[in-house]
CSV table of C-alpha atoms and ligand atoms in Angstrom, one decimal:
chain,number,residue,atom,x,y,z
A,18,UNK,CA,31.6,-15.6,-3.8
A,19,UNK,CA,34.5,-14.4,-6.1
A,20,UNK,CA,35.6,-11.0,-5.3
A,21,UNK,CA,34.8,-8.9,-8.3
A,22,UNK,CA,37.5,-8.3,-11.1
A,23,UNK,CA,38.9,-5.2,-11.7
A,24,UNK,CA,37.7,-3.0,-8.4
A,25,UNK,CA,40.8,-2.2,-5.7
A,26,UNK,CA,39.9,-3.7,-2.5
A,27,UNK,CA,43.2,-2.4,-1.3
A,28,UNK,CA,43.8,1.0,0.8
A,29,UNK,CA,46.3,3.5,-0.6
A,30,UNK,CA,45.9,6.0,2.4
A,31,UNK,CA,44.1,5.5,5.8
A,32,UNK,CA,42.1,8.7,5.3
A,33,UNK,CA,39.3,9.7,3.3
A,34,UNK,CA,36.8,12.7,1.6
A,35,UNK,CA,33.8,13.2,3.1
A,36,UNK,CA,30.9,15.7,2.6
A,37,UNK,CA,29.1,16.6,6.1
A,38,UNK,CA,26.6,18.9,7.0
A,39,UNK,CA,26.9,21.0,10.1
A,40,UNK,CA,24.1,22.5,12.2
A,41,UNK,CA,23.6,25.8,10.5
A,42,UNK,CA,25.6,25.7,7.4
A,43,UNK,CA,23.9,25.3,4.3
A,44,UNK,CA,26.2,23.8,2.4
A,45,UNK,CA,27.5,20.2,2.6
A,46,UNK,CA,31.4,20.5,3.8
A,47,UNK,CA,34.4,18.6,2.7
A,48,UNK,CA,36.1,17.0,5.3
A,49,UNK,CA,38.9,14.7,5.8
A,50,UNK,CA,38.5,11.9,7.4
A,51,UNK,CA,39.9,8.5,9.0
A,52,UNK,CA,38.6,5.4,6.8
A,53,UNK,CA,36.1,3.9,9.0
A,54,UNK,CA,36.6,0.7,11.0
A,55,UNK,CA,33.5,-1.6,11.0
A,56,UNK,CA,31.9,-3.1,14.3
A,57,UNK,CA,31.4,-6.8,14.7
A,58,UNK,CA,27.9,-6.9,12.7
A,59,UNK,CA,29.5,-4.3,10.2
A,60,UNK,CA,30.8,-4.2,6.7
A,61,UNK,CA,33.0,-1.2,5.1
A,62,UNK,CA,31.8,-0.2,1.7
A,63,UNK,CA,33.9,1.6,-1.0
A,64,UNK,CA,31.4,4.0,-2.3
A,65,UNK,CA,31.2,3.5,-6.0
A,66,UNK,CA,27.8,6.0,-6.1
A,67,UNK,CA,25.7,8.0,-3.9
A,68,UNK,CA,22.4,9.5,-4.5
A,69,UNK,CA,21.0,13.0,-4.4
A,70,UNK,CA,17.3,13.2,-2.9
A,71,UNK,CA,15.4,16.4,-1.9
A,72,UNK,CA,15.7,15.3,1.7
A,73,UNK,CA,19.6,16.5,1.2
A,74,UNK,CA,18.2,19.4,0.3
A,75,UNK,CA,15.6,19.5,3.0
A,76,UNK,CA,18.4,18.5,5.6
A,77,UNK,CA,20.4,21.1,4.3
A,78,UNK,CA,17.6,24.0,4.9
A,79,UNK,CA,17.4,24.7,8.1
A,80,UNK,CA,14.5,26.8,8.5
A,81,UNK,CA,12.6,24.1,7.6
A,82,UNK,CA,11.0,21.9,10.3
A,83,UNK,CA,11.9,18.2,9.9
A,84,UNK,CA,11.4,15.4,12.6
A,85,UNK,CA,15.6,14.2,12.2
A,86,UNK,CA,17.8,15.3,14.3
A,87,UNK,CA,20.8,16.7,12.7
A,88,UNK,CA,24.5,16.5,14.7
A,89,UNK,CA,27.7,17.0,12.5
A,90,UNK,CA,27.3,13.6,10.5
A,91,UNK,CA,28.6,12.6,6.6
A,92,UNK,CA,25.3,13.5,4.2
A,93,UNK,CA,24.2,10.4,1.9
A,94,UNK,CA,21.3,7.6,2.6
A,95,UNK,CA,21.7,6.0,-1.3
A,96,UNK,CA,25.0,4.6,-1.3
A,97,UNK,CA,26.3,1.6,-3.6
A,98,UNK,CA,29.4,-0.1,-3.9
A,99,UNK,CA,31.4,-3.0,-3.2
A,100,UNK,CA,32.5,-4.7,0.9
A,101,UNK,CA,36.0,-4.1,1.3
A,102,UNK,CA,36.1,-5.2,4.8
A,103,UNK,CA,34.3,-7.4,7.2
A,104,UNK,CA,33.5,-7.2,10.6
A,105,UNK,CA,34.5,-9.9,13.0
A,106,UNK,CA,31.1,-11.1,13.3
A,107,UNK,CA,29.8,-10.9,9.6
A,108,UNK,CA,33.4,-12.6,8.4
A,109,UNK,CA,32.0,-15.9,10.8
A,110,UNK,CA,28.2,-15.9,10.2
A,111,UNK,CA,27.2,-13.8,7.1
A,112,UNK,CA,27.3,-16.6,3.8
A,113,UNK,CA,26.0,-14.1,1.9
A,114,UNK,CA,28.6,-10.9,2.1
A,115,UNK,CA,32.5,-11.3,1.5
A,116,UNK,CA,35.2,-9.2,0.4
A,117,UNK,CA,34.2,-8.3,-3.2
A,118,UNK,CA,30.4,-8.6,-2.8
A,119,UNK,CA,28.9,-5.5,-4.7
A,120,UNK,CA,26.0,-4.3,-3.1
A,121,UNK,CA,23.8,-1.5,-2.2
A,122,UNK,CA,23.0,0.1,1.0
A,123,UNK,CA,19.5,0.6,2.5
A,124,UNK,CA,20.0,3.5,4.6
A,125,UNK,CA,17.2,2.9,7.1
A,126,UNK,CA,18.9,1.2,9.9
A,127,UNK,CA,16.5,-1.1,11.6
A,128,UNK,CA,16.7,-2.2,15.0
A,129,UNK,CA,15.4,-5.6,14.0
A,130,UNK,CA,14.9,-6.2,17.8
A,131,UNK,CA,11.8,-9.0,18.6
A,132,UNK,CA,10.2,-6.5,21.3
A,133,UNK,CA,10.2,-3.4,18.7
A,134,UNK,CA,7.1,-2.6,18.0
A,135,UNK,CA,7.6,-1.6,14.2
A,136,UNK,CA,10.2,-4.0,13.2
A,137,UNK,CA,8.2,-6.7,14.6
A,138,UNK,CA,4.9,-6.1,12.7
A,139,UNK,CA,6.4,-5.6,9.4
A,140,UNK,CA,7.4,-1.7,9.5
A,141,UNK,CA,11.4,-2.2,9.4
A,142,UNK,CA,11.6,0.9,7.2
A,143,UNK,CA,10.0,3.1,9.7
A,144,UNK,CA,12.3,1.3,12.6
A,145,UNK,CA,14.2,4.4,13.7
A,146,UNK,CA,15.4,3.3,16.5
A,147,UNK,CA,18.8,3.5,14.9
A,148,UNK,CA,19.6,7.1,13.1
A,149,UNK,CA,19.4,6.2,9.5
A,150,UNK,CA,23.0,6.2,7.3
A,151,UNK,CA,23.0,9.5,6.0
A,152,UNK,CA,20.4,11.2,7.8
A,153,UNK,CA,21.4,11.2,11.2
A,154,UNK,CA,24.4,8.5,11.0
A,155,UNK,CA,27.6,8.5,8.8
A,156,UNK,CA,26.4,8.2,5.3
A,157,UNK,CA,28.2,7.6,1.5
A,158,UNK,CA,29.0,10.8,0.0
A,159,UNK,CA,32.2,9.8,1.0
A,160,UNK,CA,35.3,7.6,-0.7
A,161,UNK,CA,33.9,4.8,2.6
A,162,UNK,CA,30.7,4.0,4.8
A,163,UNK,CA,29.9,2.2,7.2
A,164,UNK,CA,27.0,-0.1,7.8
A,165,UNK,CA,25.8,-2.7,9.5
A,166,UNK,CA,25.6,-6.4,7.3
A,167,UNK,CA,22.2,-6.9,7.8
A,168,UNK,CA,21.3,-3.5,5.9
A,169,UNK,CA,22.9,-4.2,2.5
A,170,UNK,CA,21.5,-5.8,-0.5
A,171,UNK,CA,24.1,-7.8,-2.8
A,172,UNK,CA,23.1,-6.9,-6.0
A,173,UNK,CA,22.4,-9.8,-9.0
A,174,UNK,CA,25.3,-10.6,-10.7
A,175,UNK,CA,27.9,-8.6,-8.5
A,176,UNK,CA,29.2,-6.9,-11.6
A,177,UNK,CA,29.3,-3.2,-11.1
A,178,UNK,CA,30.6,-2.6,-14.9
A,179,UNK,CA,26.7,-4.2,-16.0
A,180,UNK,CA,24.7,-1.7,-17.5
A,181,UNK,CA,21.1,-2.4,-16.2
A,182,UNK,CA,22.8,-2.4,-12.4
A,183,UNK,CA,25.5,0.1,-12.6
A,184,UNK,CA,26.5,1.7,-9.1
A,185,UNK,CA,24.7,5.0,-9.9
A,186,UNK,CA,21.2,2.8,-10.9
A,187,UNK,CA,21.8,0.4,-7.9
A,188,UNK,CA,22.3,4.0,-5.5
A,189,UNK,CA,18.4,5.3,-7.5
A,190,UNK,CA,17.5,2.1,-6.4
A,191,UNK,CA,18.0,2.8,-2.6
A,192,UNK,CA,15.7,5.3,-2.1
A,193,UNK,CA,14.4,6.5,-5.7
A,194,UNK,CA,13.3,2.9,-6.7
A,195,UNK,CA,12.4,2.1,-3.6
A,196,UNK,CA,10.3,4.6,-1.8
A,197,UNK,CA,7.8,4.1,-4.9
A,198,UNK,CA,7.8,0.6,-4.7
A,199,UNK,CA,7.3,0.6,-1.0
A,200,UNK,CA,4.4,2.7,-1.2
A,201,UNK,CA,2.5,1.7,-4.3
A,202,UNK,CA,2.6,-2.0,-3.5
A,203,UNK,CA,2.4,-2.9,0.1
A,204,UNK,CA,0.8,1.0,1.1
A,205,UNK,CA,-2.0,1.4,-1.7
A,206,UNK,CA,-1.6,-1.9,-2.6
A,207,UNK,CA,-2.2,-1.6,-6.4
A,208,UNK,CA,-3.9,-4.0,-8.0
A,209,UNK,CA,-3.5,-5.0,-11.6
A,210,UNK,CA,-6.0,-3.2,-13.7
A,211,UNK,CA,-6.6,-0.4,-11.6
A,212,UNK,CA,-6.0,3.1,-12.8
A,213,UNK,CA,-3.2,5.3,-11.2
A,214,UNK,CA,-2.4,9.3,-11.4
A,215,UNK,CA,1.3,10.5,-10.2
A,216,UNK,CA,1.7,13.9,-9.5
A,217,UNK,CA,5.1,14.8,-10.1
A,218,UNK,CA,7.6,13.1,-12.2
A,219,UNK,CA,10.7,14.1,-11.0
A,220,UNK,CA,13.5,11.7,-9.6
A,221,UNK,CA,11.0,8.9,-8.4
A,222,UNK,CA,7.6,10.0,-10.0
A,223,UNK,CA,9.8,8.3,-12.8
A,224,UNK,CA,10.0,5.0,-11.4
A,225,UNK,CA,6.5,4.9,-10.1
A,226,UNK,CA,5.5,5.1,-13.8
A,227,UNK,CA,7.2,2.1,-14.2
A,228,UNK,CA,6.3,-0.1,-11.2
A,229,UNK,CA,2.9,0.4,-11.5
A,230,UNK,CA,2.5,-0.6,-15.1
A,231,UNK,CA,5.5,-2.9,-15.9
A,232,UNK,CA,5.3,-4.8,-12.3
A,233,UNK,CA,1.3,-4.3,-11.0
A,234,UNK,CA,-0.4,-4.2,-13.9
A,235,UNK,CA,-1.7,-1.2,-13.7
A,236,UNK,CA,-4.6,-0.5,-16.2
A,237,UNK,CA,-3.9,2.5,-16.8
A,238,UNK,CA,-1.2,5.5,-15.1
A,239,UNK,CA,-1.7,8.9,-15.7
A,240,UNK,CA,1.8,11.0,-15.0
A,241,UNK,CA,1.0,14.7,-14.4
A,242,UNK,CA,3.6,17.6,-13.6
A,243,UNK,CA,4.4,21.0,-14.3
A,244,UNK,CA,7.3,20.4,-16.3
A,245,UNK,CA,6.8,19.6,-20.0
A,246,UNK,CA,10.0,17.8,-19.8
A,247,UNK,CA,9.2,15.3,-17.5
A,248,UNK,CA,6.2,14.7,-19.5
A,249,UNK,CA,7.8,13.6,-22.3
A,250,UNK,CA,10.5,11.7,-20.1
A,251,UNK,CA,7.3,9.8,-18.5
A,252,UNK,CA,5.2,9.3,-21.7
A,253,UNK,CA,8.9,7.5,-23.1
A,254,UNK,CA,9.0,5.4,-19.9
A,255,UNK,CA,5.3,3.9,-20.6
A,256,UNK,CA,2.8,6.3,-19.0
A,257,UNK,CA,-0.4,6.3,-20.8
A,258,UNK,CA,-1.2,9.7,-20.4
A,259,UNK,CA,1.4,12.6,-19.5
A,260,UNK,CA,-0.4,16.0,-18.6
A,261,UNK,CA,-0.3,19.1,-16.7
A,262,UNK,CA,-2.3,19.5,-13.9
A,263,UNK,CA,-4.4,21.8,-15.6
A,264,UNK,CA,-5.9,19.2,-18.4
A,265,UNK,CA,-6.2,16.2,-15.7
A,266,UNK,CA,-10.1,16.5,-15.1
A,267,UNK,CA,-10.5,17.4,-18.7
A,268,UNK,CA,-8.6,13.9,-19.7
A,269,UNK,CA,-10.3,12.0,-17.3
A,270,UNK,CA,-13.6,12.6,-18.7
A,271,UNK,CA,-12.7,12.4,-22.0
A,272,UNK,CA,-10.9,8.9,-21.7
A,273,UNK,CA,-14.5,7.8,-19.1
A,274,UNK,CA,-11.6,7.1,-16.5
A,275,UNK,CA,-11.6,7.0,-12.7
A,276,UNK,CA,-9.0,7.0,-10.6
A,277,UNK,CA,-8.2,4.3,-8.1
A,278,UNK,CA,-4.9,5.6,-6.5
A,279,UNK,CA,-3.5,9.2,-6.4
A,280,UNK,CA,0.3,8.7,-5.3
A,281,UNK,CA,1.2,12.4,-4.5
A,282,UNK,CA,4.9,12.7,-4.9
A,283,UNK,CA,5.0,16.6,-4.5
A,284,UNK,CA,3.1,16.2,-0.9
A,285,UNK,CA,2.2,20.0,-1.2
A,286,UNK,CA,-1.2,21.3,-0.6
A,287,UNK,CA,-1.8,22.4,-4.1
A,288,UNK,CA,-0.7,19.0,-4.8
A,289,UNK,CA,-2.8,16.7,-2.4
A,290,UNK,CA,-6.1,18.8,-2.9
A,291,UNK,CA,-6.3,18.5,-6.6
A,292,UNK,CA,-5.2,14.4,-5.6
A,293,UNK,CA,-8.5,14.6,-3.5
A,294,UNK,CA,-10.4,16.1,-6.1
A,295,UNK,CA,-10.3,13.8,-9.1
A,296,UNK,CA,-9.5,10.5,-6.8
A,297,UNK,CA,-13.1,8.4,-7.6
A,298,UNK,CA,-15.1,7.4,-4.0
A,299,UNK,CA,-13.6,4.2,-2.5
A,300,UNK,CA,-10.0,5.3,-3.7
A,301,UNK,CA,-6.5,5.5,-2.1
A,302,UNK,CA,-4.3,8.8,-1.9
A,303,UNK,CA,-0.7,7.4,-1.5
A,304,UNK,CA,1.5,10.3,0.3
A,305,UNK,CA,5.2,10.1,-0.7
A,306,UNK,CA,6.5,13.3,-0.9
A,307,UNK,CA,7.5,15.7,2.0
A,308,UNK,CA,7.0,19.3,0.1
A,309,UNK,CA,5.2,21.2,2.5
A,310,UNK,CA,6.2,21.4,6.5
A,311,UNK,CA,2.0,21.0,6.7
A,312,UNK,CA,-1.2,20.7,4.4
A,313,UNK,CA,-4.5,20.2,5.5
A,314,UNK,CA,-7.8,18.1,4.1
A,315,UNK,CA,-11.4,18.6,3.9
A,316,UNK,CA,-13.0,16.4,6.8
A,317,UNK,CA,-16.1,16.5,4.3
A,318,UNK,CA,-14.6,15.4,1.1
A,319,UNK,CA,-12.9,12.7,3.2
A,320,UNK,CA,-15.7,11.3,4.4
A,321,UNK,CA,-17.9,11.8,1.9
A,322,UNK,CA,-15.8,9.8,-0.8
A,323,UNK,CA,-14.9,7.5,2.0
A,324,UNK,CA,-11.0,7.8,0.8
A,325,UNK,CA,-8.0,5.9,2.1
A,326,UNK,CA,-5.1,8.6,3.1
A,327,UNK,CA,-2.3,6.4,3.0
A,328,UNK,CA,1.2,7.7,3.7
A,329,UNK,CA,4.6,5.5,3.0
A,330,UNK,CA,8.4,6.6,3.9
A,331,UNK,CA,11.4,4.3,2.3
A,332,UNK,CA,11.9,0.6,2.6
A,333,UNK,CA,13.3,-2.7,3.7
A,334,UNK,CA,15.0,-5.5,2.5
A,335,UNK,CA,13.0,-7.4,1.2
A,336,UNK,CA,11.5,-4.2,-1.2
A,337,UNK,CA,15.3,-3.3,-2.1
A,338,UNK,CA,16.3,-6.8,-3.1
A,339,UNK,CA,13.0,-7.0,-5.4
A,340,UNK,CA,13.7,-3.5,-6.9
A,341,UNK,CA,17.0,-4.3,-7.6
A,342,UNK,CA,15.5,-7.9,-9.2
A,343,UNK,CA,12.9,-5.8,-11.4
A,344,UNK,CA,15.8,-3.4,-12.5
A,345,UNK,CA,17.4,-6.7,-13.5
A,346,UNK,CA,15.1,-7.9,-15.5
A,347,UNK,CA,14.5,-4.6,-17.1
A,348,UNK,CA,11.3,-4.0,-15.9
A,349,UNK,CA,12.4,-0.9,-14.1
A,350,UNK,CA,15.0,1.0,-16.1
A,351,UNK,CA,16.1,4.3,-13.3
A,352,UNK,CA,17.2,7.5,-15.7
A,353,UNK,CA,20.3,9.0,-13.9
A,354,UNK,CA,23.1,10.8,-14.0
A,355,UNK,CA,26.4,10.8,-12.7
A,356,UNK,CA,27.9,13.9,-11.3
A,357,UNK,CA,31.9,13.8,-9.1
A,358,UNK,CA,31.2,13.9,-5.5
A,359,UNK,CA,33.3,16.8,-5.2
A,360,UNK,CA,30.1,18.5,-7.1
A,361,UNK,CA,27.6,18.0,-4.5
A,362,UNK,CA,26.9,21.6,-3.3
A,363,UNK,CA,26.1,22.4,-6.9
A,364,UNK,CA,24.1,19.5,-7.4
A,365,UNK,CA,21.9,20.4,-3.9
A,366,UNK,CA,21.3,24.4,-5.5
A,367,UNK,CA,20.4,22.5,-8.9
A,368,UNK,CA,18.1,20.1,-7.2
A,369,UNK,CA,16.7,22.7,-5.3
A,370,UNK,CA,15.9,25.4,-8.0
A,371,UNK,CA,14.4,22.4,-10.0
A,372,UNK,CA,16.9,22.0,-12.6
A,373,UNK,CA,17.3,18.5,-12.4
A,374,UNK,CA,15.0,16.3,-14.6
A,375,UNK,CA,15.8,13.0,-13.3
A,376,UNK,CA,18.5,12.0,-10.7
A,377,UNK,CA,22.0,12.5,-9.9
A,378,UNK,CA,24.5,9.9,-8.1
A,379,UNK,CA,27.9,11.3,-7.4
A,380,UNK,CA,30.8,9.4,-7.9
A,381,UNK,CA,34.1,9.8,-5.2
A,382,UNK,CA,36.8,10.5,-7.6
B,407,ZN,ZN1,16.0,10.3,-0.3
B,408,ZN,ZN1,13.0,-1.7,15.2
């Protein structure tokens, strides 16, 4: 592979910025670092882009219960960018990854060990055995990361100057791209000409849209939110319907439709109860998004509608490499926005007060 034009693979300083969170302090902190060195079975990334999620923001909250545990570590799990050095191992064995490769980084971090029982039964991107880049391990709101070869993706065309596949869209794709994808085709399994409601069309309500119609064939996808802004951004990107919650049933039985899949991408209880109440009997509620610290379901209405509760978190290889494929071939087009890394506190108390329509990489200076 040719190393890619115009991108310095060279080192101008052997330290590096780096945005951390530490136990008790709300806000991610800038701190100066040594440029990694990668193990054996590593590469070194130079970070061209690195997404924002609301599990920064969750990370960063800590009255809120979450299952990671959280030492002094560099914030960022969607991190693209280009290998800039090779461990001893990857530089004998991997064909795939050399000096130059552009590429993007899943941050689950997979054991990939025969006797695990996750990883060997298909459920790599629930494998953590490993902390996770960014959430738990070093991740790439930094200038560098760190990761191990057999967790990044080269992307098609290795040109980070192409417009369908720039580094902020291949850092959406990590996680924003991704965790839809996971979930609506190998969780609730969509099926071409079913009918599918998201709730909430924020950073990857938007990309659901667009997976469900312009890669399963969805019959028909119904985007509801809050926001009239996002309805309009998810009625431009190919939803049939765009709504608030409040003239869902209303729609529904206008239009004689019935839903097959709820994907709840809020995951609040306001959220999942109005999924359960307009999902048809037989159908799938796909749980993506981590809103509440708990909700709770009817037993009854369970039962009685004989639903699927299906629940989905990231994904693997294989999922990013497609994603990245679809967003090739423009079948998934991820709205973001690029903010400078140095802006990343700002970005977590926009994200957090819900001013951000789509999704924000930040790019090192
Ligand atoms: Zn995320
Ligand atoms: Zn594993």
């Amino acid at each position: 592979m040719i190393a890619t034009a115009d991108i310095d693979v060279t080192f101008s300083s052997e330290t590096m910025v780096a945005y951390r969170i530490v136990p008790g302090l709300t806000e991610p902190q800038r701190t100066i670092l040594p440029i990694p060195t990668p193990g054996p079975d590593e590469v070194l990334v130079k970070v061209l882009a690195s997404g924002v999620c609301h599990s920064d923001v969750h990370l960063l909250d800590w009255s809120a219960t979450r299952p990671f545990s959280q030492a002094t570590h560099t914030l960022g799990h969607e991190g693209a960018g280009i290998v800039v050095r090779l461990g001893e191992r990857v530089a004998q064995e991997t064909q795939t990854l050399s000096i130059g490769t552009y590429v993007a980084v899943l941050t689950t971090n997979a054991c990939e060990q025969p006797e695990c029982s996750r990883c060997s039964r298909g459920f790599a991107n629930v494998c953590f055995a490993r902390p996770m880049l960014g959430i738990g391990a070093d991740g790439s709101w930094a200038e560098y990361v760190v990761a191990r070869a057999s967790t990044v993706v080269p992307v098609p065309g290795n040109n980070p100057k192409s417009e369908r596949l720039s580094p902020s869209v291949v850092a959406a794709a990590t996680d924003a791209v991704m965790t839809p994808w996971h979930g609506l085709k190998r969780a609730a399994r969509v099926r071409a000409g079913q009918t599918v409601l998201i709730f909430g069309c924020g950073g990857l309500g938007i990309n659901a849209i667009q997976i469900a119609k312009n890669v399963l064939g969805a019959g028909a996808v119904i985007a509801c939110d809050i926001r009239e802004e996002s309805l309009t951004i998810a009625r431009s990107l190919g939803a049939d319907y765009a709504i608030p919650p409040s003239a869902l049933k209303a729609l529904l039985e206008e239009k004689g439709l019935a839903v097959d899949v709820a994907v709840d991408l809020v995951g609040k209880q306001v959220t999942l109860d109005a999924a359960m109440d307009v999902v048809r009997t037989g159908g799938v509620i796909l749980l993506l998004g981590l809103g509440d610290d708990a909700v709770s379901v009817n037993p009854l209405a369970v039962t009685t509608k004989q639903l699927t509760i299906s629940g989905s978190f990231g994904g693997d290889f294989q999922d990013l490499e497609e994603c990245l494929r679809a967003i090739d071939e423009g079948k998934v087009v991820p709205e973001v926005e690029n903010r400078p890394l140095d802006e990343c506190a700002q970005v977590i108390k926009d994200l957090a007060a819900g001013r951000i329509r789509t999704r924000i990489a930040l790019v090192p200076q």
